[in-house]
mmCIF file with all atom_site columns, C-alpha atoms in Angstrom:
data_model
loop_
_atom_site.group_PDB
_atom_site.id
_atom_site.type_symbol
_atom_site.label_atom_id
_atom_site.label_alt_id
_atom_site.label_comp_id
_atom_site.label_asym_id
_atom_site.label_entity_id
_atom_site.label_seq_id
_atom_site.pdbx_PDB_ins_code
_atom_site.Cartn_x
_atom_site.Cartn_y
_atom_site.Cartn_z
_atom_site.occupancy
_atom_site.B_iso_or_equiv
_atom_site.pdbx_formal_charge
_atom_site.auth_seq_id
_atom_site.auth_comp_id
_atom_site.auth_asym_id
_atom_site.auth_atom_id
_atom_site.pdbx_PDB_model_num
ATOM 1   C CA . UNK S 1 1   ? 101.145 117.219 124.903 1.00 80.00 ? 1   UNK S CA 1
ATOM 2   C CA . UNK S 1 2   ? 102.564 114.830 127.634 1.00 90.00 ? 2   UNK S CA 1
ATOM 3   C CA . UNK S 1 3   ? 106.132 115.258 129.212 1.00 95.00 ? 3   UNK S CA 1
ATOM 4   C CA . UNK S 1 4   ? 108.223 112.547 130.861 1.00 95.00 ? 4   UNK S CA 1
ATOM 5   C CA . UNK S 1 5   ? 110.298 114.209 133.656 1.00 96.00 ? 5   UNK S CA 1
ATOM 6   C CA . UNK S 1 6   ? 113.102 112.211 135.263 1.00 96.00 ? 6   UNK S CA 1
ATOM 7   C CA . UNK S 1 7   ? 114.686 114.035 138.143 1.00 96.00 ? 7   UNK S CA 1
ATOM 8   C CA . UNK S 1 8   ? 115.604 112.742 141.646 1.00 94.00 ? 8   UNK S CA 1
ATOM 9   C CA . UNK S 1 9   ? 115.828 116.105 143.336 1.00 94.00 ? 9   UNK S CA 1
ATOM 10  C CA . UNK S 1 10  ? 112.319 116.318 144.616 1.00 94.00 ? 10  UNK S CA 1
ATOM 11  C CA . UNK S 1 11  ? 112.330 120.118 145.144 1.00 95.00 ? 11  UNK S CA 1
ATOM 12  C CA . UNK S 1 12  ? 113.543 120.788 141.512 1.00 94.00 ? 12  UNK S CA 1
ATOM 13  C CA . UNK S 1 13  ? 111.146 118.281 140.107 1.00 95.00 ? 13  UNK S CA 1
ATOM 14  C CA . UNK S 1 14  ? 108.030 119.700 141.865 1.00 96.00 ? 14  UNK S CA 1
ATOM 15  C CA . UNK S 1 15  ? 109.001 123.375 140.602 1.00 96.00 ? 15  UNK S CA 1
ATOM 16  C CA . UNK S 1 16  ? 109.382 122.027 137.038 1.00 95.00 ? 16  UNK S CA 1
ATOM 17  C CA . UNK S 1 17  ? 106.120 119.992 137.261 1.00 95.00 ? 17  UNK S CA 1
ATOM 18  C CA . UNK S 1 18  ? 104.275 122.925 138.433 1.00 95.00 ? 18  UNK S CA 1
ATOM 19  C CA . UNK S 1 19  ? 105.502 125.154 135.756 1.00 94.00 ? 19  UNK S CA 1
ATOM 20  C CA . UNK S 1 20  ? 104.835 122.618 133.112 1.00 94.00 ? 20  UNK S CA 1
ATOM 21  C CA . UNK S 1 21  ? 101.271 121.937 134.350 1.00 94.00 ? 21  UNK S CA 1
ATOM 22  C CA . UNK S 1 22  ? 100.745 125.631 134.540 1.00 92.00 ? 22  UNK S CA 1
ATOM 23  C CA . UNK S 1 23  ? 101.671 125.969 130.864 1.00 91.00 ? 23  UNK S CA 1
ATOM 24  C CA . UNK S 1 24  ? 99.102  123.281 129.936 1.00 90.00 ? 24  UNK S CA 1
ATOM 25  C CA . UNK S 1 25  ? 101.414 120.306 129.676 1.00 92.00 ? 25  UNK S CA 1
ATOM 26  C CA . UNK S 1 26  ? 100.724 116.761 131.190 1.00 93.00 ? 26  UNK S CA 1
ATOM 27  C CA . UNK S 1 27  ? 103.684 115.669 133.361 1.00 95.00 ? 27  UNK S CA 1
ATOM 28  C CA . UNK S 1 28  ? 104.754 112.168 134.377 1.00 95.00 ? 28  UNK S CA 1
ATOM 29  C CA . UNK S 1 29  ? 107.544 112.413 137.028 1.00 96.00 ? 29  UNK S CA 1
ATOM 30  C CA . UNK S 1 30  ? 109.972 109.578 137.800 1.00 96.00 ? 30  UNK S CA 1
ATOM 31  C CA . UNK S 1 31  ? 112.711 109.546 140.379 1.00 96.00 ? 31  UNK S CA 1
ATOM 32  C CA . UNK S 1 32  ? 114.806 106.807 138.818 1.00 95.00 ? 32  UNK S CA 1
ATOM 33  C CA . UNK S 1 33  ? 115.823 105.558 135.395 1.00 93.00 ? 33  UNK S CA 1
ATOM 34  C CA . UNK S 1 34  ? 114.208 102.092 136.046 1.00 94.00 ? 34  UNK S CA 1
ATOM 35  C CA . UNK S 1 35  ? 110.851 103.854 136.724 1.00 94.00 ? 35  UNK S CA 1
ATOM 36  C CA . UNK S 1 36  ? 111.251 105.929 133.755 1.00 94.00 ? 36  UNK S CA 1
ATOM 37  C CA . UNK S 1 37  ? 111.915 102.842 131.524 1.00 91.00 ? 37  UNK S CA 1
ATOM 38  C CA . UNK S 1 38  ? 108.754 101.094 132.831 1.00 91.00 ? 38  UNK S CA 1
ATOM 39  C CA . UNK S 1 39  ? 106.639 104.327 132.319 1.00 90.00 ? 39  UNK S CA 1
ATOM 40  C CA . UNK S 1 40  ? 107.908 104.945 128.782 1.00 87.00 ? 40  UNK S CA 1
ATOM 41  C CA . UNK S 1 41  ? 106.980 101.459 127.702 1.00 82.00 ? 41  UNK S CA 1
ATOM 42  C CA . UNK S 1 42  ? 103.310 102.086 128.748 1.00 85.00 ? 42  UNK S CA 1
ATOM 43  C CA . UNK S 1 43  ? 102.776 105.799 127.940 1.00 84.00 ? 43  UNK S CA 1
ATOM 44  C CA . UNK S 1 44  ? 103.384 107.715 124.697 1.00 85.00 ? 44  UNK S CA 1
ATOM 45  C CA . UNK S 1 45  ? 105.361 110.828 125.623 1.00 89.00 ? 45  UNK S CA 1
ATOM 46  C CA . UNK S 1 46  ? 105.889 113.994 123.315 1.00 88.00 ? 46  UNK S CA 1
ATOM 47  C CA . UNK S 1 47  ? 109.248 114.935 125.107 1.00 92.00 ? 47  UNK S CA 1
ATOM 48  C CA . UNK S 1 48  ? 111.499 113.866 127.872 1.00 94.00 ? 48  UNK S CA 1
ATOM 49  C CA . UNK S 1 49  ? 113.232 116.099 130.250 1.00 95.00 ? 49  UNK S CA 1
ATOM 50  C CA . UNK S 1 50  ? 116.217 113.928 131.870 1.00 94.00 ? 50  UNK S CA 1
ATOM 51  C CA . UNK S 1 51  ? 118.516 114.697 134.808 1.00 92.00 ? 51  UNK S CA 1
ATOM 52  C CA . UNK S 1 52  ? 122.111 113.510 133.831 1.00 89.00 ? 52  UNK S CA 1
ATOM 53  C CA . UNK S 1 53  ? 123.003 112.496 137.358 1.00 88.00 ? 53  UNK S CA 1
ATOM 54  C CA . UNK S 1 54  ? 120.306 110.095 138.278 1.00 92.00 ? 54  UNK S CA 1
ATOM 55  C CA . UNK S 1 55  ? 120.930 107.643 141.405 1.00 92.00 ? 55  UNK S CA 1
ATOM 56  C CA . UNK S 1 56  ? 120.737 104.429 139.194 1.00 93.00 ? 56  UNK S CA 1
ATOM 57  C CA . UNK S 1 57  ? 121.720 105.431 135.757 1.00 92.00 ? 57  UNK S CA 1
ATOM 58  C CA . UNK S 1 58  ? 123.264 108.014 133.806 1.00 88.00 ? 58  UNK S CA 1
ATOM 59  C CA . UNK S 1 59  ? 120.769 110.343 132.055 1.00 88.00 ? 59  UNK S CA 1
ATOM 60  C CA . UNK S 1 60  ? 122.934 109.920 129.036 1.00 85.00 ? 60  UNK S CA 1
ATOM 61  C CA . UNK S 1 61  ? 122.512 106.032 129.008 1.00 87.00 ? 61  UNK S CA 1
ATOM 62  C CA . UNK S 1 62  ? 118.763 106.443 129.809 1.00 90.00 ? 62  UNK S CA 1
ATOM 63  C CA . UNK S 1 63  ? 118.533 108.721 126.677 1.00 87.00 ? 63  UNK S CA 1
ATOM 64  C CA . UNK S 1 64  ? 120.156 106.010 124.530 1.00 83.00 ? 64  UNK S CA 1
ATOM 65  C CA . UNK S 1 65  ? 117.767 103.322 125.772 1.00 85.00 ? 65  UNK S CA 1
ATOM 66  C CA . UNK S 1 66  ? 114.556 105.499 125.366 1.00 85.00 ? 66  UNK S CA 1
ATOM 67  C CA . UNK S 1 67  ? 115.654 106.429 121.800 1.00 79.00 ? 67  UNK S CA 1
ATOM 68  C CA . UNK S 1 68  ? 116.130 102.929 120.782 1.00 74.00 ? 68  UNK S CA 1
ATOM 69  C CA . UNK S 1 69  ? 112.257 102.536 120.539 1.00 68.00 ? 69  UNK S CA 1
ATOM 70  C CA . UNK S 1 70  ? 111.355 105.985 119.129 1.00 70.00 ? 70  UNK S CA 1
ATOM 71  C CA . UNK S 1 71  ? 112.791 109.482 118.121 1.00 72.00 ? 71  UNK S CA 1
ATOM 72  C CA . UNK S 1 72  ? 111.745 110.977 121.375 1.00 82.00 ? 72  UNK S CA 1
ATOM 73  C CA . UNK S 1 73  ? 112.864 114.736 121.711 1.00 87.00 ? 73  UNK S CA 1
ATOM 74  C CA . UNK S 1 74  ? 114.954 115.129 124.901 1.00 89.00 ? 74  UNK S CA 1
ATOM 75  C CA . UNK S 1 75  ? 116.164 117.998 127.112 1.00 91.00 ? 75  UNK S CA 1
ATOM 76  C CA . UNK S 1 76  ? 118.993 117.231 129.506 1.00 89.00 ? 76  UNK S CA 1
ATOM 77  C CA . UNK S 1 77  ? 119.252 118.844 132.960 1.00 89.00 ? 77  UNK S CA 1
ATOM 78  C CA . UNK S 1 78  ? 122.516 118.845 134.806 1.00 81.00 ? 78  UNK S CA 1
ATOM 79  C CA . UNK S 1 79  ? 124.518 120.465 137.498 1.00 79.00 ? 79  UNK S CA 1
ATOM 80  C CA . UNK S 1 80  ? 127.678 120.115 135.405 1.00 68.00 ? 80  UNK S CA 1
ATOM 81  C CA . UNK S 1 81  ? 128.792 122.684 132.837 1.00 61.00 ? 81  UNK S CA 1
ATOM 82  C CA . UNK S 1 82  ? 131.653 120.973 131.312 1.00 60.00 ? 82  UNK S CA 1
ATOM 83  C CA . UNK S 1 83  ? 132.005 121.254 127.401 1.00 54.00 ? 83  UNK S CA 1
ATOM 84  C CA . UNK S 1 84  ? 132.479 117.400 127.273 1.00 53.00 ? 84  UNK S CA 1
ATOM 85  C CA . UNK S 1 85  ? 129.277 116.770 128.829 1.00 59.00 ? 85  UNK S CA 1
ATOM 86  C CA . UNK S 1 86  ? 127.535 119.339 126.532 1.00 61.00 ? 86  UNK S CA 1
ATOM 87  C CA . UNK S 1 87  ? 128.960 117.895 123.395 1.00 56.00 ? 87  UNK S CA 1
ATOM 88  C CA . UNK S 1 88  ? 128.243 114.259 124.499 1.00 61.00 ? 88  UNK S CA 1
ATOM 89  C CA . UNK S 1 89  ? 124.513 115.177 125.424 1.00 60.00 ? 89  UNK S CA 1
ATOM 90  C CA . UNK S 1 90  ? 123.960 116.882 122.046 1.00 62.00 ? 90  UNK S CA 1
ATOM 91  C CA . UNK S 1 91  ? 125.690 114.155 120.004 1.00 63.00 ? 91  UNK S CA 1
ATOM 92  C CA . UNK S 1 92  ? 123.392 111.481 121.714 1.00 64.00 ? 92  UNK S CA 1
ATOM 93  C CA . UNK S 1 93  ? 120.472 113.259 120.059 1.00 62.00 ? 93  UNK S CA 1
ATOM 94  C CA . UNK S 1 94  ? 119.527 115.693 122.790 1.00 70.00 ? 94  UNK S CA 1
ATOM 95  C CA . UNK S 1 95  ? 117.418 118.789 121.543 1.00 77.00 ? 95  UNK S CA 1
ATOM 96  C CA . UNK S 1 96  ? 118.627 121.052 124.209 1.00 81.00 ? 96  UNK S CA 1
ATOM 97  C CA . UNK S 1 97  ? 120.865 121.151 127.462 1.00 80.00 ? 97  UNK S CA 1
ATOM 98  C CA . UNK S 1 98  ? 120.020 123.252 130.577 1.00 86.00 ? 98  UNK S CA 1
ATOM 99  C CA . UNK S 1 99  ? 122.349 123.763 133.507 1.00 85.00 ? 99  UNK S CA 1
ATOM 100 C CA . UNK S 1 100 ? 121.363 124.039 137.004 1.00 87.00 ? 100 UNK S CA 1
ATOM 101 C CA . UNK S 1 101 ? 120.309 126.496 138.547 1.00 88.00 ? 101 UNK S CA 1
ATOM 102 C CA . UNK S 1 102 ? 117.711 127.388 135.794 1.00 89.00 ? 102 UNK S CA 1
ATOM 103 C CA . UNK S 1 103 ? 114.647 129.246 135.437 1.00 91.00 ? 103 UNK S CA 1
ATOM 104 C CA . UNK S 1 104 ? 111.457 127.035 135.230 1.00 91.00 ? 104 UNK S CA 1
ATOM 105 C CA . UNK S 1 105 ? 109.898 129.661 133.000 1.00 90.00 ? 105 UNK S CA 1
ATOM 106 C CA . UNK S 1 106 ? 112.876 129.407 130.589 1.00 90.00 ? 106 UNK S CA 1
ATOM 107 C CA . UNK S 1 107 ? 112.653 125.541 130.681 1.00 93.00 ? 107 UNK S CA 1
ATOM 108 C CA . UNK S 1 108 ? 109.001 125.708 129.628 1.00 93.00 ? 108 UNK S CA 1
ATOM 109 C CA . UNK S 1 109 ? 109.926 127.998 126.867 1.00 91.00 ? 109 UNK S CA 1
ATOM 110 C CA . UNK S 1 110 ? 112.620 125.630 125.571 1.00 89.00 ? 110 UNK S CA 1
ATOM 111 C CA . UNK S 1 111 ? 110.173 122.825 125.669 1.00 92.00 ? 111 UNK S CA 1
ATOM 112 C CA . UNK S 1 112 ? 107.803 124.742 123.505 1.00 90.00 ? 112 UNK S CA 1
ATOM 113 C CA . UNK S 1 113 ? 110.529 125.576 121.065 1.00 86.00 ? 113 UNK S CA 1
ATOM 114 C CA . UNK S 1 114 ? 111.649 121.866 120.859 1.00 85.00 ? 114 UNK S CA 1
ATOM 115 C CA . UNK S 1 115 ? 108.035 120.665 120.302 1.00 84.00 ? 115 UNK S CA 1
ATOM 116 C CA . UNK S 1 116 ? 107.322 123.390 117.628 1.00 79.00 ? 116 UNK S CA 1
ATOM 117 C CA . UNK S 1 117 ? 110.533 122.463 115.697 1.00 72.00 ? 117 UNK S CA 1
ATOM 118 C CA . UNK S 1 118 ? 109.248 118.844 115.604 1.00 63.00 ? 118 UNK S CA 1
ATOM 119 C CA . UNK S 1 119 ? 105.868 119.997 114.355 1.00 58.00 ? 119 UNK S CA 1
ATOM 120 C CA . UNK S 1 120 ? 107.438 122.061 111.731 1.00 50.00 ? 120 UNK S CA 1
ATOM 121 C CA . UNK S 1 121 ? 109.215 118.816 110.320 1.00 51.00 ? 121 UNK S CA 1
ATOM 122 C CA . UNK S 1 122 ? 105.909 117.001 110.069 1.00 48.00 ? 122 UNK S CA 1
ATOM 123 C CA . UNK S 1 123 ? 104.678 115.955 106.713 1.00 53.00 ? 123 UNK S CA 1
ATOM 124 C CA . UNK S 1 124 ? 103.513 113.117 104.581 1.00 61.00 ? 124 UNK S CA 1
ATOM 125 C CA . UNK S 1 125 ? 105.261 109.842 103.763 1.00 63.00 ? 125 UNK S CA 1
ATOM 126 C CA . UNK S 1 126 ? 107.623 110.300 101.082 1.00 73.00 ? 126 UNK S CA 1
ATOM 127 C CA . UNK S 1 127 ? 108.839 107.213 98.903  1.00 78.00 ? 127 UNK S CA 1
ATOM 128 C CA . UNK S 1 128 ? 112.299 107.693 97.168  1.00 79.00 ? 128 UNK S CA 1
ATOM 129 C CA . UNK S 1 129 ? 113.664 104.484 95.578  1.00 84.00 ? 129 UNK S CA 1
ATOM 130 C CA . UNK S 1 130 ? 114.737 101.985 98.142  1.00 88.00 ? 130 UNK S CA 1
ATOM 131 C CA . UNK S 1 131 ? 113.767 104.586 101.028 1.00 90.00 ? 131 UNK S CA 1
ATOM 132 C CA . UNK S 1 132 ? 110.517 105.410 102.613 1.00 89.00 ? 132 UNK S CA 1
ATOM 133 C CA . UNK S 1 133 ? 110.497 108.548 104.865 1.00 88.00 ? 133 UNK S CA 1
ATOM 134 C CA . UNK S 1 134 ? 107.557 108.883 107.366 1.00 83.00 ? 134 UNK S CA 1
ATOM 135 C CA . UNK S 1 135 ? 108.048 112.701 108.272 1.00 78.00 ? 135 UNK S CA 1
ATOM 136 C CA . UNK S 1 136 ? 105.252 112.595 110.949 1.00 70.00 ? 136 UNK S CA 1
ATOM 137 C CA . UNK S 1 137 ? 106.902 109.659 112.783 1.00 73.00 ? 137 UNK S CA 1
ATOM 138 C CA . UNK S 1 138 ? 110.438 110.736 111.959 1.00 79.00 ? 138 UNK S CA 1
ATOM 139 C CA . UNK S 1 139 ? 111.223 107.175 110.760 1.00 85.00 ? 139 UNK S CA 1
ATOM 140 C CA . UNK S 1 140 ? 112.921 105.962 107.722 1.00 90.00 ? 140 UNK S CA 1
ATOM 141 C CA . UNK S 1 141 ? 112.756 102.611 106.163 1.00 88.00 ? 141 UNK S CA 1
ATOM 142 C CA . UNK S 1 142 ? 115.356 101.137 103.688 1.00 90.00 ? 142 UNK S CA 1
ATOM 143 C CA . UNK S 1 143 ? 114.093 98.472  101.597 1.00 85.00 ? 143 UNK S CA 1
ATOM 144 C CA . UNK S 1 144 ? 111.206 97.770  103.636 1.00 83.00 ? 144 UNK S CA 1
ATOM 145 C CA . UNK S 1 145 ? 113.161 97.710  107.108 1.00 86.00 ? 145 UNK S CA 1
ATOM 146 C CA . UNK S 1 146 ? 113.065 100.254 109.685 1.00 86.00 ? 146 UNK S CA 1
ATOM 147 C CA . UNK S 1 147 ? 116.340 101.942 110.497 1.00 89.00 ? 147 UNK S CA 1
ATOM 148 C CA . UNK S 1 148 ? 117.246 102.340 114.212 1.00 87.00 ? 148 UNK S CA 1
ATOM 149 C CA . UNK S 1 149 ? 118.498 106.009 114.080 1.00 88.00 ? 149 UNK S CA 1
ATOM 150 C CA . UNK S 1 150 ? 119.416 108.559 116.679 1.00 86.00 ? 150 UNK S CA 1
ATOM 151 C CA . UNK S 1 151 ? 118.122 112.039 116.317 1.00 83.00 ? 151 UNK S CA 1
ATOM 152 C CA . UNK S 1 152 ? 121.195 113.358 114.349 1.00 87.00 ? 152 UNK S CA 1
ATOM 153 C CA . UNK S 1 153 ? 121.539 110.225 112.229 1.00 90.00 ? 153 UNK S CA 1
ATOM 154 C CA . UNK S 1 154 ? 117.820 110.658 111.310 1.00 90.00 ? 154 UNK S CA 1
ATOM 155 C CA . UNK S 1 155 ? 118.387 114.319 110.507 1.00 89.00 ? 155 UNK S CA 1
ATOM 156 C CA . UNK S 1 156 ? 121.452 113.699 108.351 1.00 92.00 ? 156 UNK S CA 1
ATOM 157 C CA . UNK S 1 157 ? 119.678 110.951 106.375 1.00 92.00 ? 157 UNK S CA 1
ATOM 158 C CA . UNK S 1 158 ? 116.539 113.107 106.128 1.00 90.00 ? 158 UNK S CA 1
ATOM 159 C CA . UNK S 1 159 ? 118.354 116.006 104.677 1.00 89.00 ? 159 UNK S CA 1
ATOM 160 C CA . UNK S 1 160 ? 120.127 113.855 102.109 1.00 93.00 ? 160 UNK S CA 1
ATOM 161 C CA . UNK S 1 161 ? 116.842 112.320 101.054 1.00 90.00 ? 161 UNK S CA 1
ATOM 162 C CA . UNK S 1 162 ? 115.275 115.749 100.503 1.00 85.00 ? 162 UNK S CA 1
ATOM 163 C CA . UNK S 1 163 ? 117.370 116.168 97.531  1.00 84.00 ? 163 UNK S CA 1
ATOM 164 C CA . UNK S 1 164 ? 118.558 112.727 96.070  1.00 86.00 ? 164 UNK S CA 1
ATOM 165 C CA . UNK S 1 165 ? 121.913 112.892 94.021  1.00 88.00 ? 165 UNK S CA 1
ATOM 166 C CA . UNK S 1 166 ? 122.510 116.469 95.065  1.00 89.00 ? 166 UNK S CA 1
ATOM 167 C CA . UNK S 1 167 ? 125.855 117.009 96.812  1.00 91.00 ? 167 UNK S CA 1
ATOM 168 C CA . UNK S 1 168 ? 125.466 118.713 100.099 1.00 90.00 ? 168 UNK S CA 1
ATOM 169 C CA . UNK S 1 169 ? 128.523 120.185 101.763 1.00 89.00 ? 169 UNK S CA 1
ATOM 170 C CA . UNK S 1 170 ? 129.493 119.469 105.373 1.00 88.00 ? 170 UNK S CA 1
ATOM 171 C CA . UNK S 1 171 ? 128.638 123.105 106.121 1.00 86.00 ? 171 UNK S CA 1
ATOM 172 C CA . UNK S 1 172 ? 125.200 122.698 104.566 1.00 85.00 ? 172 UNK S CA 1
ATOM 173 C CA . UNK S 1 173 ? 124.667 119.591 106.551 1.00 88.00 ? 173 UNK S CA 1
ATOM 174 C CA . UNK S 1 174 ? 125.887 121.153 109.855 1.00 86.00 ? 174 UNK S CA 1
ATOM 175 C CA . UNK S 1 175 ? 123.517 124.011 109.214 1.00 79.00 ? 175 UNK S CA 1
ATOM 176 C CA . UNK S 1 176 ? 120.460 121.793 108.577 1.00 81.00 ? 176 UNK S CA 1
ATOM 177 C CA . UNK S 1 177 ? 121.103 119.111 111.143 1.00 84.00 ? 177 UNK S CA 1
ATOM 178 C CA . UNK S 1 178 ? 123.260 120.523 113.961 1.00 79.00 ? 178 UNK S CA 1
ATOM 179 C CA . UNK S 1 179 ? 122.142 124.142 113.615 1.00 67.00 ? 179 UNK S CA 1
ATOM 180 C CA . UNK S 1 180 ? 121.541 124.163 117.454 1.00 58.00 ? 180 UNK S CA 1
ATOM 181 C CA . UNK S 1 181 ? 124.619 122.199 118.329 1.00 53.00 ? 181 UNK S CA 1
ATOM 182 C CA . UNK S 1 182 ? 127.244 124.992 118.496 1.00 49.00 ? 182 UNK S CA 1
ATOM 183 C CA . UNK S 1 183 ? 130.103 122.854 119.912 1.00 52.00 ? 183 UNK S CA 1
ATOM 184 C CA . UNK S 1 184 ? 129.781 120.310 116.921 1.00 54.00 ? 184 UNK S CA 1
ATOM 185 C CA . UNK S 1 185 ? 132.228 120.526 114.092 1.00 61.00 ? 185 UNK S CA 1
ATOM 186 C CA . UNK S 1 186 ? 132.869 119.113 110.603 1.00 62.00 ? 186 UNK S CA 1
ATOM 187 C CA . UNK S 1 187 ? 134.057 115.826 111.996 1.00 81.00 ? 187 UNK S CA 1
ATOM 188 C CA . UNK S 1 188 ? 130.588 115.284 113.402 1.00 86.00 ? 188 UNK S CA 1
ATOM 189 C CA . UNK S 1 189 ? 129.195 114.984 109.963 1.00 90.00 ? 189 UNK S CA 1
ATOM 190 C CA . UNK S 1 190 ? 131.774 112.336 109.039 1.00 91.00 ? 190 UNK S CA 1
ATOM 191 C CA . UNK S 1 191 ? 131.227 110.349 112.225 1.00 92.00 ? 191 UNK S CA 1
ATOM 192 C CA . UNK S 1 192 ? 127.506 110.255 111.611 1.00 93.00 ? 192 UNK S CA 1
ATOM 193 C CA . UNK S 1 193 ? 127.769 109.259 107.975 1.00 94.00 ? 193 UNK S CA 1
ATOM 194 C CA . UNK S 1 194 ? 129.892 106.351 109.112 1.00 93.00 ? 194 UNK S CA 1
ATOM 195 C CA . UNK S 1 195 ? 127.348 105.253 111.702 1.00 93.00 ? 195 UNK S CA 1
ATOM 196 C CA . UNK S 1 196 ? 124.561 105.561 109.137 1.00 94.00 ? 196 UNK S CA 1
ATOM 197 C CA . UNK S 1 197 ? 126.440 103.599 106.729 1.00 94.00 ? 197 UNK S CA 1
ATOM 198 C CA . UNK S 1 198 ? 126.949 100.854 109.145 1.00 93.00 ? 198 UNK S CA 1
ATOM 199 C CA . UNK S 1 199 ? 123.215 100.714 110.116 1.00 92.00 ? 199 UNK S CA 1
ATOM 200 C CA . UNK S 1 200 ? 122.294 100.475 106.437 1.00 93.00 ? 200 UNK S CA 1
ATOM 201 C CA . UNK S 1 201 ? 124.726 97.612  105.970 1.00 91.00 ? 201 UNK S CA 1
ATOM 202 C CA . UNK S 1 202 ? 123.064 95.761  109.218 1.00 90.00 ? 202 UNK S CA 1
ATOM 203 C CA . UNK S 1 203 ? 120.007 95.683  106.915 1.00 87.00 ? 203 UNK S CA 1
ATOM 204 C CA . UNK S 1 204 ? 121.714 94.784  103.597 1.00 86.00 ? 204 UNK S CA 1
ATOM 205 C CA . UNK S 1 205 ? 125.279 93.836  103.628 1.00 87.00 ? 205 UNK S CA 1
ATOM 206 C CA . UNK S 1 206 ? 125.817 95.350  100.150 1.00 84.00 ? 206 UNK S CA 1
ATOM 207 C CA . UNK S 1 207 ? 124.050 98.619  100.882 1.00 84.00 ? 207 UNK S CA 1
ATOM 208 C CA . UNK S 1 208 ? 126.257 101.767 100.116 1.00 88.00 ? 208 UNK S CA 1
ATOM 209 C CA . UNK S 1 209 ? 123.870 104.465 99.127  1.00 93.00 ? 209 UNK S CA 1
ATOM 210 C CA . UNK S 1 210 ? 125.702 107.247 100.614 1.00 94.00 ? 210 UNK S CA 1
ATOM 211 C CA . UNK S 1 211 ? 128.304 108.819 98.315  1.00 94.00 ? 211 UNK S CA 1
ATOM 212 C CA . UNK S 1 212 ? 131.403 110.637 99.395  1.00 94.00 ? 212 UNK S CA 1
ATOM 213 C CA . UNK S 1 213 ? 132.578 113.522 97.070  1.00 93.00 ? 213 UNK S CA 1
ATOM 214 C CA . UNK S 1 214 ? 136.104 114.527 98.299  1.00 90.00 ? 214 UNK S CA 1
ATOM 215 C CA . UNK S 1 215 ? 136.319 118.142 99.065  1.00 88.00 ? 215 UNK S CA 1
ATOM 216 C CA . UNK S 1 216 ? 132.728 118.681 98.367  1.00 90.00 ? 216 UNK S CA 1
ATOM 217 C CA . UNK S 1 217 ? 130.530 116.672 100.717 1.00 92.00 ? 217 UNK S CA 1
ATOM 218 C CA . UNK S 1 218 ? 127.875 113.884 100.457 1.00 94.00 ? 218 UNK S CA 1
ATOM 219 C CA . UNK S 1 219 ? 124.982 112.718 98.299  1.00 94.00 ? 219 UNK S CA 1
ATOM 220 C CA . UNK S 1 220 ? 122.632 109.741 98.421  1.00 93.00 ? 220 UNK S CA 1
ATOM 221 C CA . UNK S 1 221 ? 121.705 107.376 95.673  1.00 91.00 ? 221 UNK S CA 1
ATOM 222 C CA . UNK S 1 222 ? 118.254 106.212 96.414  1.00 88.00 ? 222 UNK S CA 1
ATOM 223 C CA . UNK S 1 223 ? 118.174 103.279 94.141  1.00 77.00 ? 223 UNK S CA 1
ATOM 224 C CA . UNK S 1 224 ? 115.488 102.199 91.637  1.00 53.00 ? 224 UNK S CA 1
ATOM 225 C CA . UNK S 1 225 ? 112.230 103.886 91.198  1.00 43.00 ? 225 UNK S CA 1
ATOM 226 C CA . UNK S 1 226 ? 111.271 107.534 91.081  1.00 39.00 ? 226 UNK S CA 1
ATOM 227 C CA . UNK S 1 227 ? 110.679 109.742 94.143  1.00 38.00 ? 227 UNK S CA 1
ATOM 228 C CA . UNK S 1 228 ? 107.117 110.436 95.003  1.00 36.00 ? 228 UNK S CA 1
ATOM 229 C CA . UNK S 1 229 ? 104.446 110.992 97.468  1.00 29.00 ? 229 UNK S CA 1
ATOM 230 C CA . UNK S 1 230 ? 102.218 108.353 99.014  1.00 26.00 ? 230 UNK S CA 1
#
């Protein structure tokens, strides 16, 4: 497993790098967002640890950029402990959020948890009507075209695709997709449904497979064809 560490405080970076390497991880350390962008384009990483307060770019913006290309698990490091920052980090698709000062051993444990979580979600490619779900790659295609999804958008759509036609309540979706994001609420589900719908329409202007059931929740109509395994 290879970790991308983006941290401009060299003392913290050295401690984290040592702890990760001692635990058996390969580590690529970058001091700036620009350096991280170049490296991420050349090396396939399994997880990124991003400092929010980088000298040239916000770690939040860097997270957005990295996740445009693939669904990379992300843990944020920050000196700030504000609720808004935590919520924003999790909404962007971060898998965890660690406030400085922190124990390097605890960070290593969190890295392992995030990586195990991703491995548990792995599985075969599933074809369901107009959708194709690559569980290993955490990618979803709609009518043959790849959807550019954030972590939580992907989780929401994947949860609906597990049971096409079934109505899932907001509480059920919160539990399945945002179980580790304690600051999120019901409006988070509605917001992500809206953004997923917009991305589906970018691929097909007439696309509207997500159904709203007032007072109940959401379901998905996968379109023609039977669900199956390929």
